[in-house]
Amino acid sequence: MNILLLGSGGREHALAWKMAQSPNCSSLFIAPGNPGTAQCGTNLPFAATDFEAIKKCCADNAINMVVIGPEEPLVKGLVNELKADASLQHLLIIGPDQYAAQLEGSKAFAKAFMQRHGIPTAAYGEFTGDNFEAGLEYIKAQKLPVVLKADGLAAGKGVLICTTHEEALSEFTQMIQQAKFGAASSKVVVEEFLSGIELSVFALTDGRHYVLLPEAKDYKRIGEGDSGLNTGGMGAVSPVPFADDAFMQKVITKVVEPTINGLGKEAFDYKGFVFFGLIKVGDEPMVIEYNCRMGDPETEVVMPRLQNDLVHLLTAAAQQKLEGISIQKDPRFATTVMAVSGGYPGDYAKGFAIDGLQNDAADTLLFHAGTAEKDGSIVTSGGRVLCVTSFGNTVAEAVAKSKDRLVGVSFEGMYFRKDIGYEFE
Ligand code: AMP
Ligand code: GLY
């Protein structure tokens, strides 16, 4: 099978690494990819949102399957575009269509879906310029802190947790009346604050059936002890020690099954990954968000633990044949630690040479994220630069291996959290 994978981050390196191991993968192309994905297949120089180039590539390379890594092309309707092309009717596609991708692309759409299907989530109200005054009154009546969410995609910045009513009213006004997050905040979801520990649960669905992939916990804050600004993710751990069998059973019956059944009842066109952003409140799972793709850096621990042939699973998902397939997982802990550019998640410089990439350690995996090739060497090209995944019989053992490996890697301004998995030691 000839496969085109879209995206360029650590998630895509981990997906490419896993797909390339499949006997069902004859050629793997990645667009635009990064120097890590180039070790697994052939990188092609076009963006994951360049629909015309994607269609041309599918025709030119006799592509059988397209796997869409990031959310942006999904929310912009890539799946619809591919399905509308008469010459691409044979394509297997991993990713929901534009309507279904609103589960990630519109917070209000996702909340309404959860309400229709009785899926536990925070109480909320939904406001635009048309019911702005009602929004102000709703906010004043909320307990603190109160959560404001730009409805649309806002590059991970659209969620504000406000500790006073004055702050919430001011932010709400800026979001709706001054387009603080552009068109994404012309609608705002105001939500009850939930207190608990977060985890990420992943399903692969064919729209009717699903398989549950290993769960993971990611570490979003830049600083140790979960302090400082939010990032795309500084590390991840899988399995998650507090997600024991009893809790995961609740996740399945209260969240995963009602969601997948809801996709079916509403005839969504959804063949792909569902990422459940959950919070454990007391002993109960609540949904904070849906994403219609895998997480990053969660993928960098989920894929190494997955023992099934990924291409086989994706083919079954695209063909609506997931029923009866069981998932095999490596029972050990996998952890990943992300090395980032100095200054991230604020401003940072790019183009620094990276040393120590070649010193492969036996049981660690180095995934590229924001790297690029320049004049024959590998340089930094993003905030999150690379991550190292390791296995261990305990979280601490796995994290220690990742940190050891990272000590052998260097670039100007490099920073990584030394405390990934700290609460499980
Ligand atoms: P989201 O973009 O929806 O994932 O939100 C970003 C982060 O904001 C989440 O990972 C949570 O840490 C936090 N968050 C979102 N909604 C809530 C909520 N209702 N209660 C508490 N924290 C929240
Ligand atoms: N690590 C969280 C995300 O991928 O959205």
GROMACS .gro file of C-alpha atoms and ligand atoms in nm:
model
  453
    1MET     CA    1   0.000   0.000   0.000
    2ASN     CA    2   0.122   0.353  -0.083
    3ILE     CA    3   0.053   0.592   0.202
    4LEU     CA    4   0.058   0.971   0.229
    5LEU     CA    5   0.089   1.109   0.582
    6LEU     CA    6   0.021   1.480   0.630
    7GLY     CA    7   0.191   1.690   0.898
    8SER     CA    8   0.536   1.777   1.024
    9GLY     CA    9   0.561   1.736   1.400
   10GLY     CA   10   0.672   1.480   1.655
   11ARG     CA   11   0.330   1.318   1.622
   12GLU     CA   12   0.391   1.261   1.251
   13HIS     CA   13   0.741   1.124   1.312
   14ALA     CA   14   0.594   0.873   1.559
   15LEU     CA   15   0.311   0.779   1.316
   16ALA     CA   16   0.559   0.745   1.027
   17TRP     CA   17   0.796   0.535   1.240
   18LYS     CA   18   0.509   0.302   1.331
   19MET     CA   19   0.358   0.278   0.981
   20ALA     CA   20   0.697   0.211   0.820
   21GLN     CA   21   0.725  -0.107   1.029
   22SER     CA   22   0.415  -0.255   0.868
   23PRO     CA   23   0.451  -0.524   0.601
   24ASN     CA   24   0.146  -0.358   0.443
   25CYS     CA   25   0.335  -0.033   0.382
   26SER     CA   26   0.516  -0.038   0.047
   27SER     CA   27   0.585   0.336   0.009
   28LEU     CA   28   0.540   0.605   0.269
   29PHE     CA   29   0.532   0.972   0.173
   30ILE     CA   30   0.514   1.249   0.431
   31ALA     CA   31   0.416   1.609   0.351
   32PRO     CA   32   0.582   1.826   0.452
   33GLY     CA   33   0.744   1.602   0.717
   34ASN     CA   34   1.068   1.678   0.898
   35PRO     CA   35   1.418   1.524   0.902
   36GLY     CA   36   1.288   1.252   1.137
   37THR     CA   37   1.009   1.143   0.902
   38ALA     CA   38   1.269   1.140   0.621
   39GLN     CA   39   1.423   0.838   0.800
   40CYS     CA   40   1.090   0.652   0.760
   41GLY     CA   41   0.986   0.747   0.407
   42THR     CA   42   1.002   1.022   0.145
   43ASN     CA   43   0.927   1.381   0.245
   44LEU     CA   44   0.739   1.593  -0.007
   45PRO     CA   45   0.761   1.972  -0.006
   46PHE     CA   46   0.401   2.088   0.032
   47ALA     CA   47   0.188   2.193   0.328
   48ALA     CA   48  -0.076   1.972   0.493
   49THR     CA   49  -0.330   2.242   0.396
   50ASP     CA   50  -0.232   2.261   0.026
   51PHE     CA   51  -0.533   2.070  -0.106
   52GLU     CA   52  -0.436   2.095  -0.473
   53ALA     CA   53  -0.085   1.962  -0.411
   54ILE     CA   54  -0.227   1.679  -0.196
   55LYS     CA   55  -0.467   1.569  -0.471
   56LYS     CA   56  -0.194   1.586  -0.733
   57CYS     CA   57   0.040   1.384  -0.511
   58CYS     CA   58  -0.227   1.115  -0.462
   59ALA     CA   59  -0.265   1.080  -0.838
   60ASP     CA   60   0.107   1.098  -0.923
   61ASN     CA   61   0.217   0.845  -0.660
   62ALA     CA   62  -0.077   0.602  -0.682
   63ILE     CA   63  -0.155   0.672  -0.315
   64ASN     CA   64  -0.393   0.419  -0.156
   65MET     CA   65  -0.431   0.580   0.187
   66VAL     CA   66  -0.410   0.935   0.323
   67VAL     CA   67  -0.355   0.980   0.697
   68ILE     CA   68  -0.418   1.335   0.819
   69GLY     CA   69  -0.209   1.419   1.128
   70PRO     CA   70  -0.307   1.775   1.232
   71GLU     CA   71  -0.651   1.931   1.281
   72GLU     CA   72  -0.624   2.228   1.046
   73PRO     CA   73  -0.675   2.043   0.715
   74LEU     CA   74  -0.959   1.843   0.872
   75VAL     CA   75  -1.141   2.152   0.998
   76LYS     CA   76  -1.084   2.318   0.658
   77GLY     CA   77  -1.253   2.026   0.480
   78LEU     CA   78  -0.971   1.823   0.323
   79VAL     CA   79  -1.168   1.499   0.354
   80ASN     CA   80  -1.464   1.647   0.164
   81GLU     CA   81  -1.229   1.776  -0.104
   82LEU     CA   82  -1.065   1.435  -0.151
   83LYS     CA   83  -1.402   1.258  -0.160
   84ALA     CA   84  -1.534   1.500  -0.419
   85ASP     CA   85  -1.255   1.414  -0.663
   86ALA     CA   86  -1.378   1.156  -0.912
   87SER     CA   87  -1.027   1.023  -0.973
   88LEU     CA   88  -0.967   0.954  -0.600
   89GLN     CA   89  -1.266   0.735  -0.517
   90HIS     CA   90  -1.041   0.440  -0.424
   91LEU     CA   91  -0.861   0.639  -0.149
   92LEU     CA   92  -0.875   0.519   0.209
   93ILE     CA   93  -0.886   0.830   0.427
   94ILE     CA   94  -0.805   0.862   0.797
   95GLY     CA   95  -0.972   1.173   0.936
   96PRO     CA   96  -1.332   1.299   0.975
   97ASP     CA   97  -1.505   1.517   0.718
   98GLN     CA   98  -1.552   1.889   0.777
   99TYR     CA   99  -1.886   1.858   0.953
  100ALA     CA  100  -1.761   1.592   1.196
  101ALA     CA  101  -1.432   1.777   1.251
  102GLN     CA  102  -1.636   2.050   1.422
  103LEU     CA  103  -1.607   1.827   1.729
  104GLU     CA  104  -1.265   1.992   1.753
  105GLY     CA  105  -1.321   2.301   1.537
  106SER     CA  106  -1.617   2.438   1.734
  107LYS     CA  107  -1.637   2.414   2.113
  108ALA     CA  108  -2.010   2.495   2.100
  109PHE     CA  109  -2.070   2.216   1.846
  110ALA     CA  110  -1.883   1.971   2.071
  111LYS     CA  111  -2.073   2.078   2.384
  112ALA     CA  112  -2.409   2.044   2.209
  113PHE     CA  113  -2.308   1.695   2.085
  114MET     CA  114  -2.213   1.594   2.441
  115GLN     CA  115  -2.545   1.723   2.574
  116ARG     CA  116  -2.743   1.535   2.310
  117HIS     CA  117  -2.570   1.210   2.402
  118GLY     CA  118  -2.556   1.249   2.780
  119ILE     CA  119  -2.177   1.267   2.793
  120PRO     CA  120  -2.046   1.416   3.119
  121THR     CA  121  -1.899   1.764   3.070
  122ALA     CA  122  -1.896   2.102   3.245
  123ALA     CA  123  -2.218   2.310   3.246
  124TYR     CA  124  -2.195   2.591   2.990
  125GLY     CA  125  -2.353   2.877   2.800
  126GLU     CA  126  -2.287   2.981   2.442
  127PHE     CA  127  -2.276   3.346   2.337
  128THR     CA  128  -2.223   3.571   2.033
  129GLY     CA  129  -2.269   3.941   1.961
  130ASP     CA  130  -2.643   3.869   1.939
  131ASN     CA  131  -2.684   3.760   2.302
  132PHE     CA  132  -2.384   3.949   2.442
  133GLU     CA  133  -2.578   4.105   2.735
  134ALA     CA  134  -2.707   3.762   2.838
  135GLY     CA  135  -2.345   3.645   2.835
  136LEU     CA  136  -2.243   3.919   3.078
  137GLU     CA  137  -2.527   3.819   3.312
  138TYR     CA  138  -2.437   3.450   3.281
  139ILE     CA  139  -2.075   3.522   3.373
  140LYS     CA  140  -2.175   3.728   3.678
  141ALA     CA  141  -2.382   3.435   3.803
  142GLN     CA  142  -2.092   3.185   3.773
  143LYS     CA  143  -1.877   3.057   4.057
  144LEU     CA  144  -1.505   3.136   4.028
  145PRO     CA  145  -1.284   3.057   3.853
  146VAL     CA  146  -1.486   3.066   3.533
  147VAL     CA  147  -1.364   2.931   3.197
  148LEU     CA  148  -1.401   3.123   2.868
  149LYS     CA  149  -1.338   2.942   2.541
  150ALA     CA  150  -1.314   3.089   2.193
  151ASP     CA  151  -1.545   2.868   1.986
  152GLY     CA  152  -1.304   2.814   1.695
  153LEU     CA  153  -0.943   2.702   1.655
  154ALA     CA  154  -0.709   2.952   1.822
  155ALA     CA  155  -0.370   2.778   1.808
  156GLY     CA  156  -0.412   2.642   2.161
  157LYS     CA  157  -0.455   2.992   2.308
  158GLY     CA  158  -0.832   3.031   2.306
  159VAL     CA  159  -0.907   2.904   2.660
  160LEU     CA  160  -0.895   3.152   2.949
  161ILE     CA  161  -0.940   3.060   3.314
  162CYS     CA  162  -1.052   3.378   3.490
  163THR     CA  163  -1.025   3.417   3.865
  164THR     CA  164  -1.240   3.730   3.904
  165HIS     CA  165  -1.570   3.833   3.745
  166GLU     CA  166  -1.414   4.163   3.632
  167GLU     CA  167  -1.142   3.977   3.439
  168ALA     CA  168  -1.397   3.739   3.288
  169LEU     CA  169  -1.628   4.022   3.179
  170SER     CA  170  -1.338   4.214   3.026
  171GLU     CA  171  -1.199   3.910   2.842
  172PHE     CA  172  -1.545   3.811   2.722
  173THR     CA  173  -1.597   4.163   2.586
  174GLN     CA  174  -1.258   4.157   2.408
  175MET     CA  175  -1.328   3.815   2.261
  176ILE     CA  176  -1.669   3.903   2.119
  177GLN     CA  177  -1.648   4.276   2.049
  178GLN     CA  178  -1.277   4.317   1.966
  179ALA     CA  179  -1.213   3.980   1.801
  180LYS     CA  180  -0.935   3.894   2.050
  181PHE     CA  181  -0.889   3.558   1.877
  182GLY     CA  182  -1.013   3.675   1.539
  183ALA     CA  183  -1.320   3.502   1.398
  184ALA     CA  184  -1.257   3.212   1.640
  185SER     CA  185  -1.393   3.421   1.929
  186SER     CA  186  -1.701   3.565   1.757
  187LYS     CA  187  -1.872   3.290   1.955
  188VAL     CA  188  -1.766   3.212   2.314
  189VAL     CA  189  -1.843   2.917   2.538
  190VAL     CA  190  -1.856   3.009   2.907
  191GLU     CA  191  -1.801   2.706   3.120
  192GLU     CA  192  -1.793   2.584   3.478
  193PHE     CA  193  -1.438   2.524   3.606
  194LEU     CA  194  -1.360   2.159   3.678
  195SER     CA  195  -1.097   2.062   3.929
  196GLY     CA  196  -0.910   1.733   3.889
  197ILE     CA  197  -0.631   1.554   3.701
  198GLU     CA  198  -0.631   1.547   3.323
  199LEU     CA  199  -0.563   1.256   3.091
  200SER     CA  200  -0.585   1.188   2.719
  201VAL     CA  201  -0.777   0.888   2.589
  202PHE     CA  202  -0.761   0.785   2.224
  203ALA     CA  203  -0.992   0.577   2.009
  204LEU     CA  204  -0.961   0.483   1.646
  205THR     CA  205  -1.309   0.462   1.496
  206ASP     CA  206  -1.463   0.352   1.169
  207GLY     CA  207  -1.769   0.562   1.254
  208ARG     CA  208  -1.958   0.270   1.411
  209HIS     CA  209  -1.703   0.062   1.601
  210TYR     CA  210  -1.381   0.158   1.772
  211VAL     CA  211  -1.062   0.030   1.927
  212LEU     CA  212  -0.917   0.196   2.234
  213LEU     CA  213  -0.549   0.288   2.208
  214PRO     CA  214  -0.320   0.327   2.512
  215GLU     CA  215  -0.411   0.632   2.722
  216ALA     CA  216  -0.157   0.900   2.814
  217LYS     CA  217  -0.103   1.202   3.033
  218ASP     CA  218   0.069   1.505   2.890
  219TYR     CA  219   0.249   1.786   3.070
  220LYS     CA  220   0.132   2.116   2.925
  221ARG     CA  221   0.313   2.375   3.138
  222ILE     CA  222   0.661   2.500   3.052
  223GLY     CA  223   0.792   2.492   3.409
  224GLU     CA  224   0.868   2.217   3.657
  225GLY     CA  225   0.592   2.133   3.903
  226ASP     CA  226   0.340   2.232   3.631
  227SER     CA  227   0.418   2.604   3.659
  228GLY     CA  228   0.433   2.882   3.402
  229LEU     CA  229   0.277   2.918   3.060
  230ASN     CA  230   0.089   2.656   2.862
  231THR     CA  231   0.278   2.488   2.578
  232GLY     CA  232   0.188   2.234   2.313
  233GLY     CA  233   0.313   1.966   2.556
  234MET     CA  234   0.647   1.913   2.732
  235GLY     CA  235   0.630   1.538   2.786
  236ALA     CA  236   0.395   1.244   2.825
  237VAL     CA  237   0.349   0.921   3.018
  238SER     CA  238   0.159   0.604   2.923
  239PRO     CA  239  -0.003   0.411   3.089
  240VAL     CA  240  -0.145   0.661   3.337
  241PRO     CA  241  -0.121   0.513   3.689
  242PHE     CA  242  -0.445   0.670   3.818
  243ALA     CA  243  -0.640   0.542   3.516
  244ASP     CA  244  -0.694   0.198   3.667
  245ASP     CA  245  -0.931  -0.064   3.526
  246ALA     CA  246  -1.231   0.061   3.722
  247PHE     CA  247  -1.178   0.420   3.606
  248MET     CA  248  -1.114   0.319   3.244
  249GLN     CA  249  -1.434   0.114   3.250
  250LYS     CA  250  -1.622   0.433   3.345
  251VAL     CA  251  -1.445   0.618   3.065
  252ILE     CA  252  -1.559   0.353   2.820
  253THR     CA  253  -1.922   0.331   2.930
  254LYS     CA  254  -1.982   0.700   3.008
  255VAL     CA  255  -1.769   0.872   2.745
  256VAL     CA  256  -1.625   0.657   2.466
  257GLU     CA  257  -1.927   0.441   2.384
  258PRO     CA  258  -2.185   0.724   2.396
  259THR     CA  259  -1.955   0.928   2.171
  260ILE     CA  260  -1.905   0.654   1.912
  261ASN     CA  261  -2.275   0.563   1.926
  262GLY     CA  262  -2.354   0.933   1.880
  263LEU     CA  263  -2.138   0.947   1.567
  264GLY     CA  264  -2.335   0.653   1.433
  265LYS     CA  265  -2.681   0.782   1.530
  266GLU     CA  266  -2.612   1.118   1.369
  267ALA     CA  267  -2.454   0.954   1.062
  268PHE     CA  268  -2.126   1.143   1.097
  269ASP     CA  269  -1.864   1.065   0.835
  270TYR     CA  270  -1.587   0.987   1.083
  271LYS     CA  271  -1.312   0.739   1.015
  272GLY     CA  272  -1.010   0.830   1.221
  273PHE     CA  273  -0.875   0.912   1.563
  274VAL     CA  274  -1.088   1.056   1.843
  275PHE     CA  275  -0.890   1.224   2.121
  276PHE     CA  276  -1.089   1.258   2.443
  277GLY     CA  277  -0.939   1.532   2.661
  278LEU     CA  278  -1.065   1.416   3.001
  279ILE     CA  279  -1.045   1.533   3.358
  280LYS     CA  280  -1.095   1.301   3.654
  281VAL     CA  281  -1.321   1.484   3.898
  282GLY     CA  282  -1.342   1.275   4.214
  283ASP     CA  283  -1.371   0.929   4.060
  284GLU     CA  284  -1.566   1.041   3.754
  285PRO     CA  285  -1.443   1.119   3.403
  286MET     CA  286  -1.564   1.445   3.246
  287VAL     CA  287  -1.489   1.561   2.892
  288ILE     CA  288  -1.296   1.887   2.857
  289GLU     CA  289  -1.262   1.866   2.481
  290TYR     CA  290  -1.263   1.645   2.176
  291ASN     CA  291  -0.986   1.656   1.919
  292CYS     CA  292  -1.026   1.484   1.585
  293ARG     CA  293  -0.662   1.373   1.562
  294MET     CA  294  -0.395   1.219   1.781
  295GLY     CA  295  -0.226   1.426   2.054
  296ASP     CA  296   0.128   1.555   2.047
  297PRO     CA  297   0.337   1.451   2.243
  298GLU     CA  298   0.096   1.172   2.346
  299THR     CA  299   0.143   0.994   2.011
  300GLU     CA  300   0.513   0.962   2.090
  301VAL     CA  301   0.425   0.730   2.382
  302VAL     CA  302   0.105   0.576   2.244
  303MET     CA  303   0.259   0.446   1.918
  304PRO     CA  304   0.563   0.287   2.084
  305ARG     CA  305   0.330   0.097   2.321
  306LEU     CA  306   0.093  -0.017   2.046
  307GLN     CA  307   0.189  -0.366   1.931
  308ASN     CA  308  -0.069  -0.403   1.651
  309ASP     CA  309   0.021  -0.329   1.291
  310LEU     CA  310  -0.090   0.036   1.256
  311VAL     CA  311  -0.148   0.018   0.881
  312HIS     CA  312  -0.373  -0.284   0.933
  313LEU     CA  313  -0.573  -0.091   1.197
  314LEU     CA  314  -0.603   0.220   0.979
  315THR     CA  315  -0.714   0.014   0.681
  316ALA     CA  316  -0.981  -0.154   0.894
  317ALA     CA  317  -1.097   0.187   1.021
  318ALA     CA  318  -1.122   0.332   0.670
  319GLN     CA  319  -1.311   0.022   0.548
  320GLN     CA  320  -1.550   0.007   0.848
  321LYS     CA  321  -1.407  -0.326   0.959
  322LEU     CA  322  -1.282  -0.248   1.309
  323GLU     CA  323  -1.538  -0.470   1.480
  324GLY     CA  324  -1.371  -0.759   1.662
  325ILE     CA  325  -1.015  -0.630   1.638
  326SER     CA  326  -0.831  -0.634   1.970
  327ILE     CA  327  -0.545  -0.408   2.071
  328GLN     CA  328  -0.216  -0.539   2.208
  329LYS     CA  329  -0.010  -0.308   2.424
  330ASP     CA  330   0.340  -0.316   2.564
  331PRO     CA  331   0.274  -0.341   2.940
  332ARG     CA  332   0.576  -0.128   3.027
  333PHE     CA  333   0.569   0.246   3.086
  334ALA     CA  334   0.665   0.465   2.795
  335THR     CA  335   0.757   0.825   2.870
  336THR     CA  336   0.866   1.106   2.644
  337VAL     CA  337   1.053   1.424   2.733
  338MET     CA  338   1.041   1.719   2.494
  339ALA     CA  339   1.340   1.947   2.430
  340VAL     CA  340   1.232   2.300   2.337
  341SER     CA  341   1.390   2.620   2.211
  342GLY     CA  342   1.498   2.883   2.469
  343GLY     CA  343   1.214   3.136   2.511
  344TYR     CA  344   0.935   2.896   2.405
  345PRO     CA  345   0.633   2.926   2.438
  346GLY     CA  346   0.714   3.296   2.390
  347ASP     CA  347   0.947   3.422   2.118
  348TYR     CA  348   1.246   3.208   2.031
  349ALA     CA  349   1.518   3.199   1.768
  350LYS     CA  350   1.552   2.918   1.509
  351GLY     CA  351   1.830   2.776   1.297
  352PHE     CA  352   2.064   2.648   1.570
  353ALA     CA  353   2.265   2.336   1.488
  354ILE     CA  354   2.161   2.026   1.685
  355ASP     CA  355   2.440   1.796   1.806
  356GLY     CA  356   2.415   1.442   1.934
  357LEU     CA  357   2.131   1.315   1.714
  358GLN     CA  358   2.330   1.020   1.586
  359ASN     CA  359   2.422   0.865   1.924
  360ASP     CA  360   2.143   0.608   1.915
  361ALA     CA  361   2.073   0.443   2.248
  362ALA     CA  362   1.943   0.087   2.251
  363ASP     CA  363   1.598   0.134   2.400
  364THR     CA  364   1.520   0.500   2.342
  365LEU     CA  365   1.349   0.657   2.041
  366LEU     CA  366   1.428   1.009   1.931
  367PHE     CA  367   1.141   1.180   1.750
  368HIS     CA  368   1.193   1.502   1.558
  369ALA     CA  369   0.936   1.782   1.593
  370GLY     CA  370   1.061   2.132   1.501
  371THR     CA  371   1.377   2.042   1.311
  372ALA     CA  372   1.490   2.117   0.956
  373GLU     CA  373   1.778   2.028   0.731
  374LYS     CA  374   2.009   2.313   0.634
  375ASP     CA  375   2.326   2.267   0.429
  376GLY     CA  376   2.347   1.901   0.524
  377SER     CA  377   2.303   1.946   0.899
  378ILE     CA  378   1.997   1.939   1.122
  379VAL     CA  379   1.892   2.268   1.283
  380THR     CA  380   1.610   2.387   1.508
  381SER     CA  381   1.303   2.518   1.328
  382GLY     CA  382   1.029   2.534   1.592
  383GLY     CA  383   0.949   2.576   1.960
  384ARG     CA  384   0.921   2.207   2.037
  385VAL     CA  385   1.234   2.068   1.873
  386LEU     CA  386   1.254   1.695   1.949
  387CYS     CA  387   1.157   1.442   2.210
  388VAL     CA  388   1.301   1.120   2.347
  389THR     CA  389   1.074   0.828   2.432
  390SER     CA  390   1.195   0.548   2.660
  391PHE     CA  391   1.050   0.237   2.819
  392GLY     CA  392   1.078   0.134   3.183
  393ASN     CA  393   0.915  -0.087   3.441
  394THR     CA  394   0.840   0.230   3.636
  395VAL     CA  395   0.772   0.586   3.522
  396ALA     CA  396   1.092   0.700   3.696
  397GLU     CA  397   1.306   0.441   3.517
  398ALA     CA  398   1.169   0.539   3.176
  399VAL     CA  399   1.204   0.913   3.240
  400ALA     CA  400   1.562   0.868   3.364
  401LYS     CA  401   1.653   0.700   3.031
  402SER     CA  402   1.496   0.983   2.830
  403LYS     CA  403   1.682   1.244   3.033
  404ASP     CA  404   2.011   1.053   2.996
  405ARG     CA  405   1.967   1.047   2.622
  406LEU     CA  406   1.882   1.418   2.611
  407VAL     CA  407   2.202   1.502   2.798
  408GLY     CA  408   2.381   1.379   2.485
  409VAL     CA  409   2.183   1.617   2.262
  410SER     CA  410   2.254   1.989   2.247
  411PHE     CA  411   2.152   2.306   2.069
  412GLU     CA  412   2.174   2.668   2.176
  413GLY     CA  413   1.906   2.755   2.432
  414MET     CA  414   1.786   2.393   2.471
  415TYR     CA  415   1.551   2.335   2.767
  416PHE     CA  416   1.358   2.034   2.889
  417ARG     CA  417   1.156   1.958   3.201
  418LYS     CA  418   1.341   1.725   3.436
  419ASP     CA  419   1.025   1.632   3.629
  420ILE     CA  420   0.800   1.460   3.372
  421GLY     CA  421   0.599   1.194   3.559
  422TYR     CA  422   0.689   1.351   3.897
  423GLU     CA  423   0.358   1.268   4.061
  424PHE     CA  424   0.397   0.897   3.987
  425GLU     CA  425   0.736   0.845   4.155
  426AMP     P1  426  -0.879   2.302   2.570
  426AMP     O1  427  -0.820   2.390   2.464
  426AMP     O2  428  -1.028   2.291   2.568
  426AMP     O3  429  -0.804   2.173   2.583
  426AMP     O4  430  -0.842   2.370   2.709
  426AMP     C1  431  -0.708   2.394   2.743
  426AMP     C2  432  -0.686   2.362   2.887
  426AMP     O5  433  -0.767   2.445   2.968
  426AMP     C3  434  -0.726   2.221   2.925
  426AMP     O6  435  -0.628   2.128   2.898
  426AMP     C4  436  -0.752   2.237   3.072
  426AMP     O7  437  -0.629   2.233   3.143
  426AMP     C5  438  -0.809   2.374   3.083
  426AMP     N1  439  -0.956   2.368   3.087
  426AMP     C6  440  -1.040   2.372   2.982
  426AMP     N2  441  -1.168   2.364   3.023
  426AMP     C7  442  -1.164   2.356   3.156
  426AMP     C8  443  -1.265   2.345   3.258
  426AMP     N3  444  -1.394   2.345   3.230
  426AMP     N4  445  -1.224   2.337   3.386
  426AMP     C9  446  -1.093   2.341   3.418
  426AMP     N5  447  -0.994   2.350   3.328
  426AMP    C10  448  -1.029   2.359   3.198
  427GLY     N1  449  -0.106   1.736   2.375
  427GLY     C1  450  -0.232   1.794   2.352
  427GLY     C2  451  -0.271   1.807   2.211
  427GLY     O1  452  -0.217   1.746   2.123
  427GLY     O2  453  -0.366   1.881   2.186
   0.00000   0.00000   0.00000
